[in-house]
Short mmCIF file of C-alpha atoms and ligand atoms in Angstrom, two decimals:
data_model
loop_
_atom_site.label_atom_id
_atom_site.label_comp_id
_atom_site.label_asym_id
_atom_site.label_seq_id
_atom_site.Cartn_x
_atom_site.Cartn_y
_atom_site.Cartn_z
CA MET A 1158 40.09 38.85 74.26
CA LYS A 1159 40.41 36.27 71.46
CA THR A 1160 36.65 36.05 71.38
CA PHE A 1161 36.57 39.82 71.05
CA MET A 1162 39.02 39.78 68.15
CA PHE A 1163 37.11 37.03 66.42
CA SER A 1164 33.81 38.88 66.93
CA LEU A 1165 35.41 42.05 65.62
CA ASP A 1166 36.56 40.17 62.55
CA THR A 1167 33.09 38.69 62.05
CA ALA A 1168 31.46 42.10 62.52
CA LEU A 1169 33.79 43.78 60.01
CA LYS A 1170 33.20 41.02 57.46
CA SER A 1171 29.47 41.38 57.87
CA LEU A 1172 29.72 45.15 57.53
CA TRP A 1173 31.32 44.58 54.15
CA GLN A 1174 29.15 41.66 53.05
CA GLU A 1175 25.96 43.50 53.86
CA LYS A 1176 27.31 46.84 52.73
CA TRP A 1177 24.12 48.09 51.08
CA ILE A 1178 21.79 47.50 53.95
CA ASN A 1179 24.46 48.85 56.29
CA PHE A 1180 24.94 51.91 54.12
CA LEU A 1181 21.22 52.63 54.12
CA THR A 1182 21.04 52.12 57.87
CA ILE A 1183 23.96 54.47 58.42
CA LEU A 1184 22.34 57.03 56.14
CA SER A 1185 19.00 56.88 57.97
CA VAL A 1186 20.60 57.05 61.39
CA ALA A 1187 22.87 59.90 60.29
CA THR A 1188 19.87 61.84 58.95
CA GLY A 1189 18.09 61.43 62.26
CA LEU A 1190 21.12 62.53 64.23
CA LEU A 1191 21.67 65.51 61.92
CA ILE A 1192 18.09 66.73 62.27
CA LEU A 1193 18.31 66.33 66.01
CA SER A 1194 21.59 68.19 66.26
CA ILE A 1195 20.41 71.02 64.01
CA PHE A 1196 17.34 71.55 66.16
CA SER A 1197 19.43 71.39 69.31
CA VAL A 1198 21.79 74.01 67.93
CA ILE A 1199 18.86 76.23 66.96
CA SER A 1200 17.33 75.89 70.40
CA LEU A 1201 20.65 76.53 72.11
CA ASN A 1202 21.16 79.66 70.02
CA ALA A 1203 17.62 80.92 70.52
CA ASP A 1204 18.19 80.66 74.24
CA ALA A 1205 21.45 82.54 73.98
CA VAL A 1206 19.89 85.22 71.78
CA VAL A 1207 17.07 85.77 74.27
CA LYS A 1208 19.57 86.27 77.03
CA ARG A 1209 21.84 88.49 74.99
CA TRP A 1210 19.07 90.75 73.74
CA ALA A 1211 17.51 91.00 77.14
CA SER A 1212 20.80 92.03 78.64
CA GLU A 1213 21.39 94.55 75.89
CA PHE A 1214 17.96 96.09 76.35
CA GLY A 1215 18.55 96.18 80.03
CA MET A 1216 16.32 98.40 82.03
CA ILE A 1217 15.92 102.14 82.28
CA ILE A 1218 15.01 103.55 85.67
CA TYR A 1219 13.70 107.12 85.61
CA LEU A 1220 14.21 109.29 88.62
CA ASP A 1221 11.86 111.72 90.25
CA ASP A 1222 12.63 115.36 89.32
CA SER A 1223 12.93 116.13 92.96
CA ALA A 1224 15.67 113.57 93.42
CA ASP A 1225 18.83 115.24 94.63
CA ARG A 1226 22.50 114.28 94.52
CA THR A 1227 22.29 112.11 97.66
CA THR A 1228 19.37 110.11 96.28
CA GLU A 1229 21.24 109.62 93.05
CA GLU A 1230 24.34 108.47 94.90
CA ARG A 1231 22.37 106.17 97.18
CA LEU A 1232 20.67 104.48 94.19
CA GLN A 1233 23.96 104.28 92.33
CA ARG A 1234 25.49 102.52 95.36
CA GLU A 1235 22.59 100.15 95.68
CA PHE A 1236 22.65 99.13 92.04
CA THR A 1237 26.43 98.73 92.01
CA ASN A 1238 26.34 96.50 95.05
CA ASP A 1239 23.48 94.38 93.74
CA PRO A 1240 25.07 91.03 92.76
CA ASP A 1241 22.46 90.46 90.04
CA ILE A 1242 23.26 93.64 88.19
CA ALA A 1243 26.08 93.59 85.70
CA GLN A 1244 26.29 97.22 84.65
CA VAL A 1245 25.05 100.54 85.92
CA LYS A 1246 25.14 103.78 83.95
CA PHE A 1247 23.86 107.08 85.28
CA ILE A 1248 22.43 109.56 82.82
CA SER A 1249 21.86 113.01 84.27
CA LYS A 1250 19.16 115.41 83.06
CA ASN A 1251 21.77 117.32 81.05
CA GLU A 1252 23.19 114.22 79.47
CA ALA A 1253 19.70 113.10 78.55
CA MET A 1254 19.12 116.43 76.85
CA LYS A 1255 22.40 116.18 74.95
CA ASP A 1256 21.49 112.71 73.81
CA LEU A 1257 18.19 113.97 72.56
CA GLN A 1258 19.79 116.85 70.72
CA ASN A 1259 22.24 114.46 69.10
CA THR A 1260 19.44 112.16 68.09
CA LEU A 1261 17.45 114.97 66.56
CA GLY A 1262 20.51 116.38 64.76
CA GLU A 1263 19.55 119.30 62.58
CA ASN A 1264 16.00 119.14 63.80
CA SER A 1265 17.18 120.01 67.29
CA SER A 1266 16.06 123.57 66.75
CA ILE A 1267 12.60 122.59 67.97
CA LEU A 1268 14.15 122.26 71.38
CA GLU A 1269 15.16 125.91 71.44
CA HIS A 1270 11.73 126.91 72.71
CA VAL A 1271 11.92 124.55 75.63
CA ASP A 1272 13.11 126.59 78.59
CA GLU A 1273 13.38 124.06 81.30
CA ASN A 1274 14.85 120.62 80.69
CA PRO A 1275 11.82 118.26 80.92
CA LEU A 1276 13.85 115.11 80.73
CA PRO A 1277 14.35 113.07 83.88
CA ALA A 1278 17.64 111.69 85.06
CA SER A 1279 17.91 107.94 84.72
CA PHE A 1280 19.92 104.81 85.38
CA GLU A 1281 20.53 102.26 82.68
CA ILE A 1282 21.20 98.89 84.20
CA SER A 1283 21.77 95.48 82.73
CA PHE A 1284 21.49 92.12 84.46
CA LYS A 1285 23.85 89.25 84.67
CA ASN A 1286 22.96 86.83 81.87
CA LYS A 1287 22.21 83.80 83.95
CA ASN A 1288 19.41 85.56 85.79
CA LEU A 1289 17.49 86.65 82.77
CA ASP A 1290 14.15 85.00 82.75
CA SER A 1291 11.06 87.11 82.60
CA LEU A 1292 9.78 86.08 86.02
CA TYR A 1293 12.99 87.17 87.66
CA VAL A 1294 12.99 90.49 85.84
CA LYS A 1295 9.42 91.15 86.96
CA LYS A 1296 10.32 90.56 90.57
CA LYS A 1297 13.34 92.79 90.32
CA THR A 1298 11.29 95.55 88.70
CA ALA A 1299 8.77 95.49 91.50
CA LEU A 1300 11.58 95.87 94.05
CA ILE A 1301 13.22 98.75 92.23
CA GLU A 1302 9.92 100.53 91.66
CA LYS A 1303 9.45 100.74 95.43
CA MET A 1304 12.77 102.52 96.00
CA SER A 1305 12.40 106.19 96.85
CA GLY A 1306 13.34 108.56 94.06
CA VAL A 1307 12.26 106.15 91.31
CA THR A 1308 9.25 107.15 89.24
CA ASP A 1309 9.13 104.83 86.32
CA ILE A 1310 10.82 101.79 84.85
CA GLN A 1311 11.07 100.82 81.25
CA TYR A 1312 12.21 97.49 80.01
CA ALA A 1313 11.59 95.12 77.21
CA GLU A 1314 9.10 93.06 79.13
CA LYS A 1315 6.93 92.02 76.21
CA TRP A 1316 9.91 91.15 74.10
CA LEU A 1317 11.55 89.29 76.86
CA SER A 1318 8.58 87.21 77.85
CA SER A 1319 7.55 86.32 74.32
CA LEU A 1320 11.11 85.42 73.43
CA SER A 1321 11.37 83.30 76.54
CA ILE A 1322 8.22 81.50 75.53
CA VAL A 1323 9.57 80.90 72.03
CA SER A 1324 12.78 79.61 73.48
CA ALA A 1325 10.96 77.37 75.97
CA LEU A 1326 8.72 76.02 73.20
CA LEU A 1327 11.77 75.32 71.07
CA LYS A 1328 13.35 73.46 73.93
CA ALA A 1329 10.20 71.38 74.47
CA GLY A 1330 10.02 70.75 70.72
CA VAL A 1331 13.61 69.58 70.65
CA ILE A 1332 12.96 67.21 73.54
CA ILE A 1333 9.89 65.71 71.87
CA LEU A 1334 11.50 65.55 68.45
CA GLY A 1335 14.67 64.21 70.03
CA SER A 1336 12.85 61.37 71.78
CA ALA A 1337 11.02 60.51 68.57
CA ILE A 1338 14.29 60.44 66.61
CA VAL A 1339 16.05 58.37 69.26
CA ILE A 1340 13.22 55.85 69.20
CA ALA A 1341 13.31 55.83 65.39
CA ILE A 1342 17.07 55.17 65.40
CA VAL A 1343 16.68 52.38 67.95
CA PHE A 1344 14.03 50.90 65.70
CA ILE A 1345 16.10 51.22 62.53
CA THR A 1346 19.12 49.49 64.03
CA TYR A 1347 16.86 46.96 65.71
CA ASN A 1348 15.48 46.09 62.30
CA THR A 1349 18.81 45.86 60.55
CA ILE A 1350 20.40 43.68 63.22
CA LYS A 1351 17.27 41.56 63.40
CA ILE A 1352 17.56 40.91 59.68
CA PHE A 1353 21.23 39.92 60.03
CA PHE A 1354 20.39 37.73 62.98
CA TYR A 1355 17.62 36.08 61.03
CA ARG A 1356 19.80 35.50 57.98
CA ARG A 1357 22.45 33.85 60.10
CA ARG A 1358 20.04 31.85 62.26
CA SER A 1359 21.23 28.44 61.06
CA GLU A 1360 24.82 29.49 61.68
CA ILE A 1361 23.80 30.65 65.15
CA GLU A 1362 22.04 27.35 65.79
CA THR A 1363 25.24 25.50 64.86
CA LEU A 1364 27.32 27.76 67.07
CA LYS A 1365 25.02 27.01 69.97
CA LEU A 1366 25.38 23.27 69.37
CA LEU A 1367 29.15 23.60 69.26
CA GLY A 1368 29.10 25.19 72.72
CA ALA A 1369 29.29 28.91 71.98
CA THR A 1370 28.35 31.18 74.87
CA ARG A 1371 25.79 33.94 74.50
CA THR A 1372 28.54 36.53 74.39
CA PHE A 1373 30.28 34.70 71.58
CA ILE A 1374 27.05 34.67 69.58
CA ARG A 1375 25.92 38.19 70.36
CA LEU A 1376 29.14 40.15 70.30
CA PRO A 1377 29.57 40.34 66.50
CA PHE A 1378 26.07 41.77 66.14
CA LEU A 1379 26.53 44.29 68.92
CA LEU A 1380 29.89 45.39 67.54
CA GLU A 1381 28.42 45.76 64.08
CA ALA A 1382 25.66 47.95 65.49
CA ILE A 1383 28.22 50.06 67.34
CA PHE A 1384 30.13 50.55 64.08
CA ILE A 1385 26.95 51.49 62.26
CA GLY A 1386 26.02 53.99 64.96
CA MET A 1387 29.48 55.48 65.09
CA ALA A 1388 29.72 55.79 61.32
CA ALA A 1389 26.31 57.46 61.28
CA GLY A 1390 27.42 59.80 64.07
CA LEU A 1391 30.58 60.73 62.20
CA LEU A 1392 28.63 61.27 59.00
CA SER A 1393 26.13 63.56 60.73
CA ALA A 1394 28.98 65.40 62.46
CA ALA A 1395 30.62 65.98 59.09
CA ALA A 1396 27.33 67.22 57.65
CA LEU A 1397 26.79 69.50 60.62
CA PHE A 1398 30.30 70.87 60.23
CA GLY A 1399 29.60 71.51 56.55
CA ILE A 1400 26.33 73.27 57.24
CA HIS A 1401 27.90 75.38 59.96
CA PHE A 1402 30.76 76.32 57.67
CA PHE A 1403 28.32 77.26 54.92
CA VAL A 1404 26.13 79.36 57.18
CA THR A 1405 28.99 81.25 58.80
CA ASN A 1406 31.35 81.60 55.83
CA LYS A 1407 29.40 81.41 52.60
CA LEU A 1408 25.83 82.43 53.29
CA PRO A 1409 26.69 86.01 54.40
CA ASN A 1410 27.87 86.68 50.83
CA PHE A 1411 24.25 86.39 49.69
CA LEU A 1412 22.49 87.26 52.91
CA PRO A 1413 24.62 89.75 54.84
CA ALA A 1414 22.13 89.76 57.72
CA VAL A 1415 23.15 86.20 58.55
CA SER A 1416 26.55 87.38 59.75
CA MET A 1417 24.80 89.13 62.64
CA LEU A 1418 23.92 85.73 64.09
CA LYS A 1419 26.74 84.63 66.24
CA ILE A 1420 26.07 80.90 66.02
CA ILE A 1421 27.05 78.93 69.06
CA LEU A 1422 28.13 75.38 68.21
CA PRO A 1423 30.15 73.76 70.99
CA ALA A 1424 32.91 71.59 69.50
CA VAL A 1425 31.99 68.80 71.89
CA VAL A 1426 28.95 68.15 69.66
CA TYR A 1427 31.29 66.54 67.14
CA LEU A 1428 32.36 64.08 69.83
CA ILE A 1429 28.87 63.52 71.22
CA LEU A 1430 27.37 62.61 67.83
CA PRO A 1431 29.42 59.44 67.18
CA LEU A 1432 29.12 58.37 70.80
CA ALA A 1433 25.37 58.97 70.90
CA GLY A 1434 24.99 57.18 67.56
CA ALA A 1435 26.91 54.20 68.90
CA ALA A 1436 24.95 54.12 72.17
CA VAL A 1437 21.54 54.37 70.54
CA SER A 1438 22.24 51.81 67.86
CA PHE A 1439 23.80 49.50 70.47
CA THR A 1440 20.48 49.67 72.34
CA GLY A 1441 18.56 48.73 69.19
CA SER A 1442 20.84 45.79 68.46
CA PHE A 1443 20.77 44.63 72.06
CA ILE A 1444 16.99 44.36 71.88
CA ALA A 1445 17.28 42.69 68.45
CA VAL A 1446 19.59 39.85 69.49
CA GLY A 1447 17.35 39.31 72.47
CA LYS A 1448 17.58 36.49 74.91
CA ILE A 1449 19.41 33.52 73.49
CA ARG A 1450 18.01 30.18 74.53
CA TYR A 1451 19.74 26.87 74.17
CA MET B 512 29.64 8.95 81.70
CA ILE B 513 26.16 8.87 80.17
CA ARG B 514 23.19 7.61 82.12
CA PHE B 515 19.48 7.56 81.22
CA SER B 516 16.97 6.54 83.90
CA ASN B 517 13.42 5.83 82.76
CA VAL B 518 13.50 8.48 80.08
CA THR B 519 10.41 9.27 78.05
CA LYS B 520 10.57 11.66 75.13
CA GLN B 521 7.69 12.71 72.93
CA TYR B 522 7.27 15.20 70.11
CA ASP B 523 3.87 16.81 70.48
CA ASN B 524 1.86 13.68 71.28
CA ASP B 525 4.14 11.31 69.44
CA VAL B 526 6.08 9.18 71.93
CA VAL B 527 9.53 8.37 70.49
CA LEU B 528 11.31 6.95 73.53
CA LYS B 529 9.48 5.38 76.42
CA ASN B 530 10.87 4.54 79.83
CA LEU B 531 14.35 4.07 78.43
CA SER B 532 17.37 3.43 80.65
CA LEU B 533 20.96 3.05 79.59
CA ASN B 534 24.44 3.47 80.89
CA VAL B 535 27.64 4.18 79.02
CA ASP B 536 30.83 4.09 81.02
CA LYS B 537 33.74 6.43 80.71
CA GLY B 538 36.09 5.32 77.94
CA GLU B 539 33.54 2.99 76.32
CA MET B 540 32.79 2.81 72.62
CA VAL B 541 29.16 1.91 72.05
CA TYR B 542 27.04 1.43 68.93
CA LEU B 543 23.43 2.49 68.79
CA THR B 544 21.41 0.89 66.05
CA GLY B 545 17.82 0.50 64.94
CA PRO B 546 15.54 1.17 62.00
CA SER B 547 15.01 4.60 60.56
CA GLY B 548 12.76 6.66 62.79
CA ALA B 549 13.49 4.54 65.86
CA GLY B 550 14.80 7.57 67.70
CA LYS B 551 18.59 7.26 67.47
CA SER B 552 19.11 10.91 66.66
CA THR B 553 16.61 11.87 69.33
CA LEU B 554 18.53 9.88 71.92
CA LEU B 555 21.77 11.65 70.98
CA LYS B 556 20.04 15.05 71.04
CA LEU B 557 18.95 14.36 74.59
CA ILE B 558 22.60 13.89 75.51
CA TYR B 559 23.71 17.27 74.14
CA CYS B 560 20.62 19.05 75.37
CA ALA B 561 19.14 19.90 71.99
CA GLU B 562 16.03 18.11 73.25
CA ARG B 563 14.77 17.78 76.81
CA PRO B 564 13.27 14.59 78.26
CA ASP B 565 9.60 14.72 79.23
CA ILE B 566 10.05 12.20 82.03
CA GLY B 567 13.12 10.65 83.60
CA GLN B 568 16.63 11.67 84.43
CA ILE B 569 19.72 12.06 82.26
CA THR B 570 23.24 12.67 83.49
CA VAL B 571 26.19 13.41 81.22
CA ALA B 572 29.62 13.59 82.84
CA ASN B 573 28.63 15.30 86.07
CA TRP B 574 25.75 17.33 84.72
CA ASP B 575 22.16 16.54 85.51
CA ILE B 576 20.44 17.47 82.24
CA GLY B 577 17.11 17.96 83.96
CA LYS B 578 18.51 20.64 86.24
CA ILE B 579 21.14 22.22 84.01
CA LYS B 580 21.03 26.01 83.74
CA GLN B 581 20.77 27.65 80.33
CA SER B 582 24.09 29.35 80.86
CA THR B 583 25.80 26.02 81.63
CA ILE B 584 24.69 24.26 78.46
CA PRO B 585 27.54 25.71 76.33
CA PHE B 586 30.07 24.28 78.79
CA LEU B 587 28.44 20.86 78.63
CA ARG B 588 28.52 20.97 74.83
CA ARG B 589 32.20 21.88 74.79
CA ASN B 590 32.85 18.49 76.32
CA VAL B 591 30.76 16.73 73.71
CA GLY B 592 31.95 16.47 70.10
CA ILE B 593 29.06 15.89 67.72
CA VAL B 594 29.02 14.46 64.22
CA PHE B 595 25.63 15.71 63.07
CA GLN B 596 23.58 13.56 60.75
CA ASP B 597 22.78 16.71 58.74
CA PHE B 598 26.41 17.96 58.94
CA ARG B 599 25.66 21.56 59.96
CA LEU B 600 28.64 22.99 58.10
CA LEU B 601 28.73 26.74 57.49
CA GLU B 602 28.64 27.21 53.74
CA ASN B 603 30.26 30.61 53.74
CA LYS B 604 33.31 29.47 55.67
CA THR B 605 36.20 27.36 54.43
CA VAL B 606 36.83 23.84 55.66
CA PHE B 607 39.61 25.22 57.84
CA GLU B 608 37.36 27.91 59.34
CA ASN B 609 34.54 25.45 59.95
CA ILE B 610 36.81 23.25 61.99
CA ALA B 611 38.55 26.19 63.65
CA LEU B 612 35.20 27.49 64.87
CA ALA B 613 34.96 24.66 67.39
CA LEU B 614 38.23 25.90 68.88
CA ARG B 615 37.46 29.62 68.66
CA ILE B 616 34.51 28.90 70.89
CA HIS B 617 37.05 27.59 73.39
CA ASN B 618 38.86 30.92 73.22
CA LEU B 619 42.16 29.40 72.05
CA ASN B 620 44.81 31.52 70.38
CA THR B 621 45.32 31.61 66.63
CA GLN B 622 48.59 29.68 66.64
CA THR B 623 47.17 26.76 68.66
CA ILE B 624 44.06 26.73 66.50
CA ARG B 625 46.11 26.53 63.31
CA GLU B 626 48.23 23.67 64.60
CA GLN B 627 45.31 21.64 65.89
CA VAL B 628 43.14 22.16 62.83
CA ASN B 629 45.98 21.20 60.49
CA ALA B 630 46.67 18.08 62.57
CA VAL B 631 43.05 16.96 62.45
CA LEU B 632 42.84 17.73 58.72
CA ARG B 633 45.74 15.31 58.19
CA GLU B 634 43.93 12.68 60.23
CA VAL B 635 40.82 12.85 58.05
CA LYS B 636 43.00 13.25 54.92
CA LEU B 637 41.60 16.61 53.89
CA SER B 638 44.70 18.80 54.13
CA GLN B 639 44.37 19.68 50.44
CA LYS B 640 40.83 20.94 50.94
CA ALA B 641 41.52 23.33 53.81
CA LYS B 642 40.62 26.41 51.77
CA THR B 643 37.61 24.89 50.02
CA TYR B 644 34.04 25.83 50.85
CA PRO B 645 31.75 22.94 51.92
CA PRO B 646 29.38 23.16 48.91
CA HIS B 647 32.34 22.30 46.68
CA LEU B 648 33.07 19.09 48.56
CA SER B 649 31.70 15.62 47.93
CA GLY B 650 29.30 14.15 50.49
CA GLY B 651 32.03 11.94 51.93
CA GLU B 652 34.43 14.87 52.20
CA GLN B 653 31.82 16.96 53.97
CA GLN B 654 31.24 14.11 56.37
CA ARG B 655 34.94 13.99 57.20
CA VAL B 656 34.98 17.73 57.84
CA VAL B 657 32.16 17.23 60.34
CA ILE B 658 34.11 14.45 62.01
CA ALA B 659 37.21 16.62 62.11
CA ARG B 660 35.26 19.44 63.72
CA ALA B 661 33.81 17.07 66.31
CA MET B 662 37.19 15.69 67.33
CA VAL B 663 39.40 18.78 67.08
CA SER B 664 38.56 20.05 70.55
CA LYS B 665 39.40 16.67 72.12
CA PRO B 666 36.01 16.24 73.79
CA THR B 667 35.39 13.78 76.62
CA VAL B 668 32.39 12.38 74.75
CA LEU B 669 32.07 11.95 70.99
CA LEU B 670 28.61 11.40 69.54
CA ALA B 671 28.47 10.34 65.90
CA ASP B 672 25.10 10.25 64.17
CA GLU B 673 25.33 8.07 61.05
CA PRO B 674 28.97 9.08 60.49
CA THR B 675 29.51 6.80 57.49
CA GLY B 676 26.22 7.38 55.70
CA ASN B 677 27.96 8.89 52.71
CA LEU B 678 31.17 6.93 52.69
CA ASP B 679 32.41 3.97 50.69
CA ASP B 680 33.59 0.91 52.59
CA ASP B 681 37.26 1.81 52.59
CA THR B 682 36.70 5.32 53.88
CA SER B 683 34.13 4.01 56.36
CA ASN B 684 36.70 1.62 57.75
CA SER B 685 39.31 4.33 58.06
CA ILE B 686 36.80 6.57 59.85
CA ILE B 687 35.91 3.80 62.27
CA ALA B 688 39.62 3.24 62.82
CA LEU B 689 39.85 6.93 63.62
CA PHE B 690 37.05 6.66 66.16
CA ARG B 691 38.81 3.70 67.74
CA GLU B 692 41.93 5.74 68.04
CA ILE B 693 40.05 8.61 69.63
CA ASN B 694 38.43 6.12 71.98
CA ALA B 695 41.84 4.67 72.81
CA ARG B 696 42.90 8.16 73.98
CA GLY B 697 40.13 7.96 76.58
CA THR B 698 37.20 9.58 74.82
CA THR B 699 33.81 7.95 75.31
CA VAL B 700 32.32 7.29 71.86
CA VAL B 701 28.70 6.65 70.87
CA ILE B 702 28.01 5.83 67.23
CA ALA B 703 24.46 5.72 65.89
CA THR B 704 24.13 3.76 62.68
CA HIS B 705 21.89 1.33 60.89
CA ASN B 706 24.84 -0.15 59.03
CA HIS B 707 25.63 -3.39 60.88
CA GLU B 708 28.84 -3.84 58.86
CA LEU B 709 30.15 -1.08 61.03
CA TYR B 710 29.96 -2.88 64.35
CA HIS B 711 30.16 -6.43 63.12
CA GLY B 712 33.10 -8.17 64.72
CA THR B 713 34.21 -5.18 66.78
CA GLY B 714 33.53 -6.80 70.13
CA ARG B 715 31.85 -3.60 71.30
CA ARG B 716 28.46 -3.20 72.93
CA VAL B 717 25.60 -2.67 70.47
CA LEU B 718 22.30 -1.19 71.69
CA HIS B 719 19.32 -2.06 69.48
CA LEU B 720 16.71 0.68 69.56
CA ASN B 721 13.23 -0.38 68.55
CA ASN B 722 9.66 0.14 69.72
CA LYS B 723 10.59 3.19 71.77
CA ASN B 724 13.16 1.39 73.87
CA ILE B 725 16.41 -0.55 73.85
CA GLU B 726 14.98 -3.86 72.83
CA GLN B 727 18.16 -5.80 72.85
CA GLU B 728 21.82 -5.45 73.66
CA SER B 729 24.49 -7.48 71.89
CA ILE B 730 28.21 -7.62 71.35
CA GLY B 731 29.26 -6.70 67.84
N1 LIG C 220 11.72 17.95 65.88
C1 LIG C 220 10.82 16.96 65.74
N2 LIG C 220 9.51 17.21 65.79
C2 LIG C 220 8.60 16.22 65.65
N3 LIG C 220 8.92 14.96 65.43
C3 LIG C 220 10.21 14.62 65.34
C4 LIG C 220 11.23 15.61 65.50
N4 LIG C 220 12.43 15.00 65.36
C5 LIG C 220 12.17 13.71 65.15
N5 LIG C 220 10.85 13.48 65.15
C6 LIG C 220 10.23 12.16 64.96
O1 LIG C 220 10.74 11.30 65.96
C7 LIG C 220 10.99 10.01 65.43
C8 LIG C 220 12.45 9.63 65.68
O2 LIG C 220 13.29 10.43 64.89
P1 LIG C 220 14.86 10.30 64.89
O3 LIG C 220 15.41 11.35 64.00
O4 LIG C 220 15.33 10.31 66.30
O5 LIG C 220 15.03 8.87 64.25
P2 LIG C 220 16.38 8.13 63.81
O6 LIG C 220 16.39 6.82 64.51
O7 LIG C 220 17.52 9.02 64.00
O8 LIG C 220 16.12 7.89 62.26
P3 LIG C 220 17.18 7.86 61.06
O9 LIG C 220 17.86 6.55 61.13
O10 LIG C 220 16.33 7.97 59.83
O11 LIG C 220 18.08 9.00 61.24
C9 LIG C 220 10.62 10.07 63.97
O12 LIG C 220 9.34 9.49 63.81
C10 LIG C 220 10.57 11.55 63.64
O13 LIG C 220 9.57 11.80 62.68
MG1 LIG C 221 18.83 9.97 62.78
#
């Protein structure tokens, strides 16, 4: 415990004495963490958008003209009981016609010459969010298509699959970029701590000769790295908060379309950033102080 | 307390000590002398494990230096107070902090450290310089700080490498008196010096190092 307090004291003194190099290290690490968190947020949101849009598009199932009340009711029951389906809405031939008339508005007069209603009855269904990947939707479509009374199915397949690909690519990109940034941060803190270690090598040699344990020698460096990482994490969290605030509260004044994006940014990110910063920079410093030999 | 059996030590291909044996009993005060470059410092370094013997066996207290584990070395060194020939004071720490460091390593609390450091500062007559940084001290003052640091943790063995090299006769005598006092408390003391004034008339054992071995042993 006393060793810990002494190491803490040494680490804090060194933080101050080497404030410029520490400041630059914190800045570099914070930049890395900020880039990483921005990309993670983008990827997270892209994923959410894909799911939201897909569920809003849902799927339209057109019924055979010959389908009678019982068929309609049977399908309705089946869809309602399907655990994967979130919502079911039946649109009868008449309702479909009304919708069309409403859509056409004053141009609806062209419909006056149509004697028999040519529009099919349909079901609009939407899926539970968690199930929405394009493979799953394809499978489900094939199953529904085989049901009797169903003629055709329309859904945003192209959209869905290309969006899923974009989202998957983003995720892969974030993982690659993330690993690169983590390695870069490890390297940056490794370098900084190595420099400190090198500058204090004669002091360390003396400490060894006086009987200091490895922990006693290493701890100040490790603590300093943890402070650097944490400070960088806090800095990047503050920057992220600022950017988020700007995008949600200020940017819509110039770019109203932005307000349509409902940005998801879990608050836990602000906690993860300092912790991740500390952990990664601890790793770098741990490698830097290396194995101490007497 | 300290025992060398047929120890050979060489740097690269330069043999410094050859087939050397010696024995220092617990509570003894021994002088080690010899011309410059004879290997006095090397012999002391072998005791605190800063150098390893190439051949032979060394035991210090109950540790076999040849078999000691890396992680045990700090605990050996905590029992050995060293007055380094090149001082090894930390320039960016005050006299007080330099001495306190030897106790911080022992994980003592702040209050105990303060008391013990102040006591030892009085013994070496440097109480007024507690807050000074080593570069602002005279050579003799620096030497006394090193001595204070070596004795503050009350080691079982005290090794002093040329401890009076920078001191006038009066101060030298008071330092030797200090070593005698430490020795009287039960600490084993080994003093390396080429100043024969230091051991003359002390009645202690004097080991004469020359030609890679202890050529002669006398009583001072
Ligand atoms: N680290 C080293 N590498 C190579 N040679 C060394 C090393 N340390 C000492 N030597 C050599 O070993 C010999 C003994 O050196 P040592 O320092 O033990 O002598 P000494 O008796 O303490 O001398 P002095 O009275 O001048 O302090 C010298 O010739 C020196 O050049
Ligand atoms: Mg020497």
